[in-house]
Structures are given as C-alpha cells and as structure tokens.
GROMACS .gro file of C-alpha atoms in nm:
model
  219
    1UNK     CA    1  25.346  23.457   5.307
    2UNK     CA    2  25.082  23.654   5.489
    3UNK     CA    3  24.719  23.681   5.334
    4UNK     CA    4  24.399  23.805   5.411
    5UNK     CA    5  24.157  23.587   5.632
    6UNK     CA    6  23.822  23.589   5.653
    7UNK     CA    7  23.612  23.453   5.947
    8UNK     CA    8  23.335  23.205   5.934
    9UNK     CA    9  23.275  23.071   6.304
   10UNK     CA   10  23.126  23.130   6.603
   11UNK     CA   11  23.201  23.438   6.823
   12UNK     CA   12  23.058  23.533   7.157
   13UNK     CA   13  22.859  23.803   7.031
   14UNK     CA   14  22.873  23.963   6.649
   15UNK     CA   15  23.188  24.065   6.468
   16UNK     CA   16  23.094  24.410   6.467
   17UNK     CA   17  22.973  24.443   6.838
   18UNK     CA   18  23.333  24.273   6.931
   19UNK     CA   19  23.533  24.518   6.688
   20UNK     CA   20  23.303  24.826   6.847
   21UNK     CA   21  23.422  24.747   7.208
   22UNK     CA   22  23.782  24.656   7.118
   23UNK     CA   23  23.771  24.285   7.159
   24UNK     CA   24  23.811  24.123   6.890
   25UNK     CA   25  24.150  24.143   6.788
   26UNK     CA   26  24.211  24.000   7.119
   27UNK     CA   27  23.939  23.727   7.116
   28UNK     CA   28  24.105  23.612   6.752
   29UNK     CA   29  24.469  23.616   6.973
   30UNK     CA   30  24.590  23.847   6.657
   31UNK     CA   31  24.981  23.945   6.695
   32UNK     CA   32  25.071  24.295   6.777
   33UNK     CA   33  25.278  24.386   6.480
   34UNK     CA   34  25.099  24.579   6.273
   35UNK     CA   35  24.809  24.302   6.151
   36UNK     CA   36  24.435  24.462   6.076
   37UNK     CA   37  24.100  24.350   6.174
   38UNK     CA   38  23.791  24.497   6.004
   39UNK     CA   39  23.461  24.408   5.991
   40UNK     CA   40  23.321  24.411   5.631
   41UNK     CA   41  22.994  24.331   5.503
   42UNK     CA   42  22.930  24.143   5.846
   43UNK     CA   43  23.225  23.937   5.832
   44UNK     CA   44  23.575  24.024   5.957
   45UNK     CA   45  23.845  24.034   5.759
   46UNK     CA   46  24.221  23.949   5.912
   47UNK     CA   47  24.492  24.187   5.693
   48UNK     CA   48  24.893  24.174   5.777
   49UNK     CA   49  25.057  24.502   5.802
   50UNK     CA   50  25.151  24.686   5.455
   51UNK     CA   51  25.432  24.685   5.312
   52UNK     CA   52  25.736  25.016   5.348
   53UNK     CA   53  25.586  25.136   4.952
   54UNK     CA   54  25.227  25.121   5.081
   55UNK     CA   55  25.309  25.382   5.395
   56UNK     CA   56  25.554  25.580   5.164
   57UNK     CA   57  25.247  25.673   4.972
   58UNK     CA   58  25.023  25.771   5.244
   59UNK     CA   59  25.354  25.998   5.384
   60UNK     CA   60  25.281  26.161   4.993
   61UNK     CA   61  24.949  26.238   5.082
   62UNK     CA   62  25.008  26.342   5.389
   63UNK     CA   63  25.318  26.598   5.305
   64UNK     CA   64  25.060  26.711   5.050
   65UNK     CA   65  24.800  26.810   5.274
   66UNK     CA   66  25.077  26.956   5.563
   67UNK     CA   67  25.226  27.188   5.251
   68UNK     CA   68  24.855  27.339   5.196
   69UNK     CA   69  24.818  27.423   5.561
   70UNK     CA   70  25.162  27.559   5.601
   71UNK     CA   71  25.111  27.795   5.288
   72UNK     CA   72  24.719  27.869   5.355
   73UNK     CA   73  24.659  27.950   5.733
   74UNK     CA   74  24.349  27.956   5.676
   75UNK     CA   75  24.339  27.573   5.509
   76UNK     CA   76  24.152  27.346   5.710
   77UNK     CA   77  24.181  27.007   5.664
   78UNK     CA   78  24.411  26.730   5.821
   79UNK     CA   79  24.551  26.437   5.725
   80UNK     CA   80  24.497  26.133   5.970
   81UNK     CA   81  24.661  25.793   5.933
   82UNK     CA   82  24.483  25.444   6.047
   83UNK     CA   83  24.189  25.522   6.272
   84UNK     CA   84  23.882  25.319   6.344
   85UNK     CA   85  23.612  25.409   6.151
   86UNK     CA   86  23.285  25.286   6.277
   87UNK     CA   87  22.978  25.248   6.025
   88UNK     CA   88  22.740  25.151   6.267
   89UNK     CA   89  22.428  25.220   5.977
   90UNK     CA   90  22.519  24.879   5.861
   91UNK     CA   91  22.725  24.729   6.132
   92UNK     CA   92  23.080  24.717   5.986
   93UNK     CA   93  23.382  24.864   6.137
   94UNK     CA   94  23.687  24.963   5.890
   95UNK     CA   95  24.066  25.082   5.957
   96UNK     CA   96  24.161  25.321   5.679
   97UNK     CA   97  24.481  25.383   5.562
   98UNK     CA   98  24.389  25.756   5.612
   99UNK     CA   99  24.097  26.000   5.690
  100UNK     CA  100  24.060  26.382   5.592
  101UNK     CA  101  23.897  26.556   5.858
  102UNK     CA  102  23.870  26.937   5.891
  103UNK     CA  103  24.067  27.106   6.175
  104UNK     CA  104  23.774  27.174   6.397
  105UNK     CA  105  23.648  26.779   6.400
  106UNK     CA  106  24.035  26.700   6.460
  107UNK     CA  107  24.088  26.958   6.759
  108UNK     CA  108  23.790  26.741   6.894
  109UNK     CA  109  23.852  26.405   6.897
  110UNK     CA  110  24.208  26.469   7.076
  111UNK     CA  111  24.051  26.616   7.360
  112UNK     CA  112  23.797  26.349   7.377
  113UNK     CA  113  24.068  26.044   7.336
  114UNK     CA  114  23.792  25.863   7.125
  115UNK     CA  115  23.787  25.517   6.999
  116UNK     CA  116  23.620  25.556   6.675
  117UNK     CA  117  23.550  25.833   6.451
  118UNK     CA  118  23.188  25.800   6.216
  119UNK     CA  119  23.120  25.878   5.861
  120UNK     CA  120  22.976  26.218   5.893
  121UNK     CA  121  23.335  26.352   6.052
  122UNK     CA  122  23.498  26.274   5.710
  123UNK     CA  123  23.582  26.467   5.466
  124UNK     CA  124  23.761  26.220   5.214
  125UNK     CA  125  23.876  25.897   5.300
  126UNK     CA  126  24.233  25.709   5.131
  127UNK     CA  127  24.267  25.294   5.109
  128UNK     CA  128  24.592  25.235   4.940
  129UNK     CA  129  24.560  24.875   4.816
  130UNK     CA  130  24.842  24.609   4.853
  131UNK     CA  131  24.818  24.252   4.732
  132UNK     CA  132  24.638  24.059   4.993
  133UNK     CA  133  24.333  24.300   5.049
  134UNK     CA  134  24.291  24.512   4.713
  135UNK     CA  135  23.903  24.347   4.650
  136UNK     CA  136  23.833  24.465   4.971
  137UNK     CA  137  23.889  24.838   4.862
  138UNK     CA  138  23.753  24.829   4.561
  139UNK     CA  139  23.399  24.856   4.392
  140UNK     CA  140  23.253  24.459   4.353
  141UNK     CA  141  23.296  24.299   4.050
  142UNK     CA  142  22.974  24.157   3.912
  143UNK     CA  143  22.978  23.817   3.906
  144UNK     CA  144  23.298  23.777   4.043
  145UNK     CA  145  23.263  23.876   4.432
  146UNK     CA  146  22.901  23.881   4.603
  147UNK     CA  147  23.029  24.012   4.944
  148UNK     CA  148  22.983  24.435   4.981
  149UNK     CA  149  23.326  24.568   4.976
  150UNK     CA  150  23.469  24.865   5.188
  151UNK     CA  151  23.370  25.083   4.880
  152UNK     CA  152  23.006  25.012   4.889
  153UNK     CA  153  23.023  25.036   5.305
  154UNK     CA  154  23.177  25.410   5.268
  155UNK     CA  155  22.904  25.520   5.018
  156UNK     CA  156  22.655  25.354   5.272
  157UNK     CA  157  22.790  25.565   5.525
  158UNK     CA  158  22.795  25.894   5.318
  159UNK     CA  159  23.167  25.949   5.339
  160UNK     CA  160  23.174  26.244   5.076
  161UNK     CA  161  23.465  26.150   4.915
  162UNK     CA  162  23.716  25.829   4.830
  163UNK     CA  163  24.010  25.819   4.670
  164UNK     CA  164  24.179  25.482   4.590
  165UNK     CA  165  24.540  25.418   4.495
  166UNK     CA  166  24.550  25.078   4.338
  167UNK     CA  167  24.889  24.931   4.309
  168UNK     CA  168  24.796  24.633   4.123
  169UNK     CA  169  24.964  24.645   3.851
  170UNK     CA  170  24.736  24.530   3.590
  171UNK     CA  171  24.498  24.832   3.686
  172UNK     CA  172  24.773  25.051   3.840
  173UNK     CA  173  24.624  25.417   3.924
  174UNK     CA  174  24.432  25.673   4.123
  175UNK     CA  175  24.085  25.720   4.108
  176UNK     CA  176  23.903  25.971   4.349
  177UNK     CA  177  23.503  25.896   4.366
  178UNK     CA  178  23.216  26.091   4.472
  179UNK     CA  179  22.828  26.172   4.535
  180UNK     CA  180  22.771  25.868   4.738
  181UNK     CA  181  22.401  25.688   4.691
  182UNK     CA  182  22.366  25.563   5.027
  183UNK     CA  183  22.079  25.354   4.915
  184UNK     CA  184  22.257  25.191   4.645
  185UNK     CA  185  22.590  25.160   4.788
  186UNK     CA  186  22.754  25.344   4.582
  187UNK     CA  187  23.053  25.582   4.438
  188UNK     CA  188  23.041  25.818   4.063
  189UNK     CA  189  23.331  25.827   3.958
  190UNK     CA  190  23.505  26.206   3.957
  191UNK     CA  191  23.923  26.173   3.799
  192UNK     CA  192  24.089  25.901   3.753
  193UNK     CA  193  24.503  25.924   3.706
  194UNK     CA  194  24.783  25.726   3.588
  195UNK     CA  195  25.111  25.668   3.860
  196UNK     CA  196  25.363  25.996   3.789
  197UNK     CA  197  25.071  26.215   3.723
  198UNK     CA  198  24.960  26.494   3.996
  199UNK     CA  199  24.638  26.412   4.124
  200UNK     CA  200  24.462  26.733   4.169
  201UNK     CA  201  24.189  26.683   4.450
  202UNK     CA  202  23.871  26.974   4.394
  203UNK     CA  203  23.717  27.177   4.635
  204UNK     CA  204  23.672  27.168   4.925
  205UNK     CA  205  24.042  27.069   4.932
  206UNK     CA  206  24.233  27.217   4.612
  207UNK     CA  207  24.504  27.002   4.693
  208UNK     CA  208  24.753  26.884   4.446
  209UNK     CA  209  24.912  26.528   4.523
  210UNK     CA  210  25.257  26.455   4.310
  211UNK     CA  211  25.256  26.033   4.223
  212UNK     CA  212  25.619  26.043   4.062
  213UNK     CA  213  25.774  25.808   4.289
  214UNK     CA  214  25.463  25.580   4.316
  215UNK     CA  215  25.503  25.192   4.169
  216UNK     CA  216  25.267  24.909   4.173
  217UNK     CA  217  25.329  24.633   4.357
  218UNK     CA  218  25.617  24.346   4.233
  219UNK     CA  219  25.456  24.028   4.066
   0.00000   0.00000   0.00000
C-alpha cells in the first residue's frame, strides 16, 4: 500500500530550491503516475495519487463554482485544480488539490505559462484529505506532531481563505477557515459542516457547495 514519505538525507542543494526549479521529483526518480512532492515545513513530503472519491469531490467544487459563473456573468472567480503553489516567505512549496483565483489573475498566468502561482494570487485554497497525508492538511496537534503543517504554511503565506474536507472518518466534515495571523501561523475558524450538508462559502464568493454524495474514507 502506498504512504506518505518523508525525506531526511542529503540533497544537492535544499528541498525547496530543488522543488522551485522543478528538480526534485526527478532527483528523488519519483514515478509519473500521479505521485506528489511538496515541500513542508523544510522537509519534503512524497504523497501517491488520490484516490477516484478524493477527485469526485474537487469535480463538486468545481461544478459549484462553473454554475455561479454561468448564472452571474459578472462572477469572477475560477476554480483551478493541482498547481504549484510556491511560499517562498518560508521556503516551502505545496500542490493543492485546488486554488480559487479571480478571473483577471487566471487570464494571466495562461498567457505567461508560469510554473508557480504565490499566496497573494489566491483567493481560497481546497486540500481534500485522504488517508496517507490528512496531518499534513490539517492544523498541528499539540503534543502530538511538532512539524508546521500545510495549514500553518498557508496562514504564513496570507492565503485569505482555506477550506478543508476531511474524510477521515472519525472527524468526517468541512471546515472553511479564515483571517490568517501570518505571525502566528495561523487559521480562525469561520463554518464548519457535516458531509450531506451545503456548505455555503461568504463573500467574496457566495457560493453554495452541495456534500450529498460525499463519504469518508473506508477503514
């Protein structure tokens, strides 16, 4: 069974450096089917591709976003799966499962062909967790995990908004957080729903997201 690896030897130059210039998948000789590598907290972190319920999810999201700009001209965000998100404040370089970005930033960064998009062209990010990488999404737990997680790196970076869909299910559920302390490293906490309830997103997106066919992960 795949699971989630994290590296602890020497590399030609740092992690992040590596991950910035595209290398490092290739220096670690990583398969081309799908498998992840992010730099968090300094380290990388080796993920295999998510399961067919994972991406169904993010399609939810998606379709969600799509049917606001089809019945608003004028709405302006889009949804954006898997891009390389570089958080160069603090050196780490994430892969989320998707980005929000408004229409104007997205026009952009087609033309340019860019490798990496940075906090400040985000309006929300979206980590869907599956089983080998959900601590890595989530906020630490004290006492249990003394490694930064992707949750305090996106508050570092300012990303306005994250919304997390845990499928673990002994915590099942969606939570969207907020108001980022980028000194702290940290999220409040603004709604928080159960799976099969619509998860209404507030301005600036006013975008209703129906969980009915959403399930946590088998045990």
């Amino acid at each position: 069974m795949a699971v989630e690896a994290i590296g602890h030897w020497t590399l030609p130059d740092s992690a992040y450096a590596m991950w910035v210039r595209g290398e490092l998948a290739d220096h670690l000789r990583l398969p081309d089917d799908g498998t992840r590598v992010e730099v968090v907290g300094g380290e990388f972190v080796v993920s295999p591709a998510p399961v067919y319920a994972h991406g169904g999810i993010l399609s939810d999201i998606q379709e969600a976003f799509l049917a606001a700009r089809l019945a608003d001209a004028g709405f302006p965000w889009r949804a954006v799966q898997s891009v390389n998100l570089d958080l160069a404040g603090i050196g780490d370089g994430y892969i989320p499962d998707m980005v929000i970005v408004d229409r104007d930033t997205d026009a952009a960064k087609r033309a340019e062909e860019v490798l990496h998009l940075h906090a400040q062209e985000i309006g929300l990010v979206v980590e869907v967790t599956f089983s080998s990488n959900a601590r890595d999404d989530r906020r630490p737990v004290f006492g249990r995990q003394v490694r930064s997680t992707e949750w305090n790196g996106y508050a570092r970076g300012g990303v306005p908004y994250y919304l997390l869909v845990d499928r673990d299910p002994r915590q099942s559920g969606v939570t969207l957080f907020g108001e980022p302390d980028r000194g702290e490293g940290t999220y409040e906490v603004l709604g928080e729903w159960k799976f099969g309830e619509s998860v209404r997103l507030p301005e600036p997106f006013g975008v209703e997201i129906v969980t009915g066919a959403w399930k946590s992960w088998n045990v």
